[in-house]
Short mmCIF file of C-alpha atoms in Angstrom, two decimals:
data_model
loop_
_atom_site.label_atom_id
_atom_site.label_comp_id
_atom_site.label_asym_id
_atom_site.label_seq_id
_atom_site.Cartn_x
_atom_site.Cartn_y
_atom_site.Cartn_z
CA ALA A 56 0.04 -0.04 -0.12
CA GLN A 57 1.19 3.53 -0.75
CA THR A 58 2.36 5.71 2.24
CA VAL A 59 2.85 9.49 2.59
CA THR A 60 5.20 10.73 5.24
CA GLN A 61 5.35 14.18 6.10
CA SER A 62 8.37 14.59 8.70
CA GLN A 63 7.66 18.28 9.93
CA PRO A 64 4.63 18.26 12.20
CA GLU A 65 5.23 22.05 12.35
CA MET A 66 7.25 24.75 10.50
CA SER A 67 7.43 28.40 10.89
CA VAL A 68 8.75 31.31 8.63
CA GLN A 69 9.13 34.72 8.83
CA GLU A 70 6.85 37.05 6.65
CA ALA A 71 8.33 37.60 3.04
CA GLU A 72 10.98 34.59 3.59
CA THR A 73 11.00 31.13 2.03
CA VAL A 74 9.97 27.97 3.65
CA THR A 75 10.29 24.30 2.03
CA LEU A 76 7.77 21.54 3.23
CA SER A 77 8.92 18.17 2.81
CA CYS A 78 7.03 15.01 1.59
CA THR A 79 8.21 11.52 0.82
CA TYR A 80 6.19 8.83 -0.48
CA ASP A 81 6.18 5.03 -0.95
CA THR A 82 5.11 3.41 -4.13
CA SER A 83 5.69 0.59 -6.54
CA GLU A 84 3.60 2.38 -9.43
CA SER A 85 5.48 4.10 -11.98
CA ASP A 86 2.41 6.83 -12.99
CA TYR A 87 0.69 8.78 -10.30
CA TYR A 88 -0.41 12.01 -8.95
CA LEU A 89 0.53 14.11 -6.15
CA PHE A 90 -0.85 16.98 -4.50
CA TRP A 91 -0.29 19.66 -2.00
CA TYR A 92 -3.42 20.96 -0.07
CA LYS A 93 -3.68 23.67 2.33
CA GLN A 94 -6.25 23.91 5.39
CA PRO A 95 -6.33 27.22 6.96
CA PRO A 96 -8.16 27.43 10.62
CA SER A 97 -11.20 28.10 8.44
CA ARG A 98 -10.98 24.43 7.83
CA GLN A 99 -11.68 24.31 3.81
CA MET A 100 -9.18 22.34 2.05
CA ILE A 101 -7.72 24.30 -0.92
CA LEU A 102 -5.57 22.68 -3.52
CA VAL A 103 -2.19 24.41 -3.80
CA ILE A 104 -0.59 22.56 -6.42
CA ARG A 105 -0.50 19.18 -8.43
CA GLN A 106 2.23 17.25 -10.22
CA GLU A 107 1.72 14.30 -12.60
CA ALA A 108 4.31 11.78 -12.10
CA TYR A 109 5.11 11.43 -15.86
CA LYS A 110 6.07 14.91 -16.04
CA GLN A 111 9.73 15.80 -15.42
CA GLN A 112 9.01 19.27 -15.12
CA ASN A 113 8.37 20.88 -11.76
CA ALA A 114 4.97 22.23 -11.27
CA THR A 115 4.51 26.03 -10.27
CA GLU A 116 1.93 28.29 -9.18
CA ASN A 117 2.80 31.62 -8.44
CA ARG A 118 4.65 31.66 -5.16
CA PHE A 119 4.29 28.00 -4.72
CA SER A 120 6.37 25.59 -6.67
CA VAL A 121 7.36 21.69 -6.08
CA ASN A 122 10.68 19.95 -6.09
CA PHE A 123 9.71 16.45 -7.65
CA GLN A 124 12.50 13.88 -7.03
CA LYS A 125 10.83 10.66 -8.51
CA ALA A 126 13.80 8.59 -8.12
CA ALA A 127 14.11 9.47 -4.41
CA LYS A 128 10.30 9.57 -4.19
CA SER A 129 10.07 13.03 -2.69
CA PHE A 130 7.75 15.82 -3.34
CA SER A 131 8.67 19.18 -1.21
CA LEU A 132 6.76 22.30 -1.68
CA LYS A 133 8.57 25.62 -1.70
CA ILE A 134 6.66 28.94 -0.58
CA SER A 135 8.31 31.83 -1.61
CA ASP A 136 7.55 35.49 -0.30
CA SER A 137 5.67 33.86 2.53
CA GLN A 138 2.49 35.99 3.70
CA LEU A 139 0.40 35.64 6.63
CA GLY A 140 -2.19 34.31 4.69
CA ASP A 141 -0.12 31.20 4.10
CA ALA A 142 -0.50 30.03 7.69
CA ALA A 143 -2.44 26.75 7.57
CA MET A 144 -2.00 23.07 7.80
CA TYR A 145 -0.50 21.59 4.88
CA PHE A 146 -1.11 18.11 3.58
CA CYS A 147 0.44 16.15 0.81
CA ALA A 148 -1.35 13.52 -0.75
CA TYR A 149 -0.74 10.74 -3.42
CA ARG A 150 -3.24 9.20 -5.79
CA SER A 151 -3.06 5.97 -7.78
CA PRO A 152 -3.24 5.93 -11.70
CA PRO A 153 -6.77 5.00 -12.66
CA ALA A 154 -6.03 1.40 -14.30
CA GLY A 155 -6.61 -0.62 -11.53
CA GLY A 156 -6.13 2.16 -9.24
CA SER A 157 -8.87 3.87 -7.19
CA GLU A 158 -10.29 7.49 -6.19
CA LYS A 159 -8.50 7.39 -3.03
CA LEU A 160 -6.41 10.14 -1.99
CA VAL A 161 -3.88 8.60 0.56
CA PHE A 162 -2.62 11.73 2.67
CA GLY A 163 0.30 12.49 4.65
CA LYS A 164 -0.23 13.67 8.57
CA GLY A 165 0.22 17.13 7.70
CA THR A 166 2.62 20.21 8.49
CA LYS A 167 1.10 23.29 10.31
CA LEU A 168 2.97 26.22 9.01
CA THR A 169 3.12 29.30 10.99
CA VAL A 170 3.68 32.77 9.73
CA ASN A 171 5.40 35.31 11.92
CA PRO A 172 5.19 39.20 11.10
CA ASP B 176 -15.61 28.02 -10.19
CA THR B 177 -14.46 25.18 -8.29
CA GLU B 178 -17.04 25.66 -5.49
CA VAL B 179 -18.35 22.81 -3.22
CA THR B 180 -20.95 23.99 -0.75
CA GLN B 181 -22.12 22.07 2.66
CA THR B 182 -24.74 22.62 4.82
CA PRO B 183 -25.10 22.85 7.85
CA LYS B 184 -21.76 24.55 9.19
CA HIS B 185 -22.20 23.21 12.40
CA LEU B 186 -24.36 20.43 13.62
CA VAL B 187 -24.83 19.05 17.39
CA MET B 188 -27.18 15.99 17.60
CA GLY B 189 -28.02 13.49 20.42
CA MET B 190 -27.16 9.89 20.12
CA THR B 191 -30.91 9.09 19.13
CA ASN B 192 -31.37 11.99 16.70
CA LYS B 193 -31.52 11.39 12.58
CA LYS B 194 -29.71 14.26 10.86
CA SER B 195 -28.56 14.90 7.29
CA LEU B 196 -25.62 16.60 5.67
CA LYS B 197 -25.74 18.23 2.47
CA CYS B 198 -23.44 18.74 -0.24
CA GLU B 199 -23.75 20.69 -3.44
CA GLN B 200 -21.63 21.24 -6.57
CA HIS B 201 -22.60 22.72 -9.77
CA MET B 202 -19.14 22.04 -11.77
CA GLY B 203 -20.50 19.22 -13.74
CA HIS B 204 -18.47 16.77 -11.76
CA ARG B 205 -19.43 13.21 -11.89
CA ALA B 206 -17.63 11.77 -8.90
CA MET B 207 -18.29 13.10 -5.35
CA TYR B 208 -16.73 11.78 -1.87
CA TRP B 209 -17.55 12.09 2.01
CA TYR B 210 -14.56 12.32 4.01
CA LYS B 211 -14.42 12.25 8.08
CA GLN B 212 -11.35 14.50 9.59
CA LYS B 213 -10.76 14.20 13.10
CA ALA B 214 -8.71 17.21 14.89
CA LYS B 215 -5.11 17.58 13.79
CA LYS B 216 -5.25 14.42 11.37
CA PRO B 217 -5.54 14.22 7.93
CA PRO B 218 -8.88 13.27 6.24
CA GLU B 219 -10.19 9.61 6.05
CA LEU B 220 -12.01 8.56 3.01
CA MET B 221 -15.75 7.13 3.69
CA PHE B 222 -17.54 6.91 0.56
CA VAL B 223 -17.15 7.41 -3.30
CA TYR B 224 -20.00 8.05 -5.52
CA SER B 225 -19.22 7.76 -9.33
CA TYR B 226 -22.12 8.59 -11.86
CA GLU B 227 -24.33 8.57 -8.91
CA LYS B 228 -23.71 5.03 -8.04
CA LEU B 229 -21.89 4.24 -4.60
CA SER B 230 -18.37 3.04 -5.86
CA ILE B 231 -16.35 2.96 -2.57
CA ASN B 232 -17.34 2.24 0.96
CA GLU B 233 -14.32 2.33 3.25
CA SER B 234 -16.04 -0.20 5.79
CA VAL B 235 -18.20 2.68 7.18
CA PRO B 236 -20.65 1.99 9.91
CA SER B 237 -24.18 1.38 8.78
CA ARG B 238 -25.16 4.61 10.85
CA PHE B 239 -23.91 6.75 8.07
CA SER B 240 -25.95 6.16 5.16
CA PRO B 241 -24.99 8.00 1.97
CA GLU B 242 -27.17 8.98 -0.72
CA CYS B 243 -26.74 10.82 -4.22
CA PRO B 244 -29.97 11.90 -5.55
CA ASN B 245 -28.39 13.69 -8.53
CA SER B 246 -25.18 14.61 -10.03
CA SER B 247 -25.06 17.86 -8.25
CA LEU B 248 -26.16 16.74 -4.83
CA LEU B 249 -24.67 14.19 -1.98
CA ASN B 250 -26.24 13.66 1.26
CA LEU B 251 -25.00 11.73 4.43
CA HIS B 252 -27.81 10.55 6.45
CA LEU B 253 -26.95 10.02 10.41
CA HIS B 254 -28.63 8.02 12.81
CA ALA B 255 -27.76 6.54 16.19
CA LEU B 256 -24.21 8.17 16.23
CA GLN B 257 -21.60 7.77 18.91
CA PRO B 258 -19.64 10.54 20.36
CA GLU B 259 -16.93 9.41 18.80
CA ASP B 260 -18.18 10.11 15.44
CA SER B 261 -17.85 13.94 16.19
CA ALA B 262 -15.58 15.21 13.59
CA LEU B 263 -15.67 17.55 10.62
CA TYR B 264 -17.09 15.94 7.80
CA LEU B 265 -15.91 17.20 4.25
CA CYS B 266 -17.31 16.64 0.93
CA ALA B 267 -15.52 16.68 -2.21
CA SER B 268 -15.89 16.45 -5.99
CA SER B 269 -14.01 15.75 -9.07
CA ARG B 270 -14.71 15.72 -12.75
CA LEU B 271 -14.57 11.78 -13.08
CA ALA B 272 -13.76 9.12 -10.77
CA GLY B 273 -11.13 6.87 -11.52
CA SER B 274 -9.46 9.26 -13.52
CA GLY B 275 -5.85 10.09 -11.98
CA THR B 276 -5.90 13.42 -13.55
CA ASP B 277 -8.67 14.91 -11.84
CA THR B 278 -8.19 17.05 -8.81
CA GLN B 279 -10.78 16.69 -5.87
CA TYR B 280 -12.18 20.14 -4.89
CA PHE B 281 -13.42 20.22 -1.10
CA GLY B 282 -16.36 22.12 0.51
CA PRO B 283 -15.87 23.93 3.57
CA GLY B 284 -17.17 20.93 5.95
CA THR B 285 -19.89 20.30 8.75
CA ARG B 286 -18.54 20.29 12.26
CA LEU B 287 -20.58 17.85 13.63
CA THR B 288 -20.81 17.28 17.51
CA VAL B 289 -22.72 14.18 19.23
CA LEU B 290 -23.69 14.31 22.70
#
C-alpha cells in the first residue's frame, strides 16, 4: 500500500521569507499523481499545486513550487515570499493511476505552518 | 468556479437523533466523496460516488448512510451516532472518478458534535 510521510509536524517562517515543506512517499507504481492541499483554520481544504509523475518539469503556481524527485520519491513544496495568509495545515497527498487504482487520496499527517510578522 | 457547498456548517445532535448533511456542486463533476476528519489529522475517505452510484465504501458503520439523488447533490444521513463520530465531515467532488488526472475539490465541511 502507498504511504505518504511528512516529517515536519510544524514549521515557522518569517513573512516575506521562503520555506520548504517536505514530503516523501512510498509506491511501486510508475504513474501517479501528487498534490499539496492547504487547510487554514477556516478548515476548507484548498488545492495548492499538483504534479503528474510522468512530467519531469516541476509544477509551479505563482509563489508555490514543488521539487519533485521521482527516484527519491520526494515531493517538497516551496513557498516564496511567505504571507500571513499562508498560515495553515499543509497536507501532501498521493493518488494512484486510474487503471487498477482507485479514487483514494492517501494523505500525509500534515505540516502546520506558522507565518510570523 | 470550483465551489463545493456544504450545509449545515455546524451540527449538534444527540445519539438518538436522525440528521442529514448536504453537499452540492455545480461544476458538472460526476464523482463525489465524503471524508471524515478528526482534529489535527488528515481526512479519511468514507464513501465515493461515481455517476450517482456508490463505488467505494470504506467499511463505514451503517449508522452513516450516503445518498446521491442526482449528479449535483450528495447527502450523508446520520442515525444513532456515537460521541466518537464527532468530527469535521468534508465533501469533495471531481470531474470523473477513476481518472487520476482529476483533482478533488473540497467543501468547507460540517462540524458535527454528538452528545
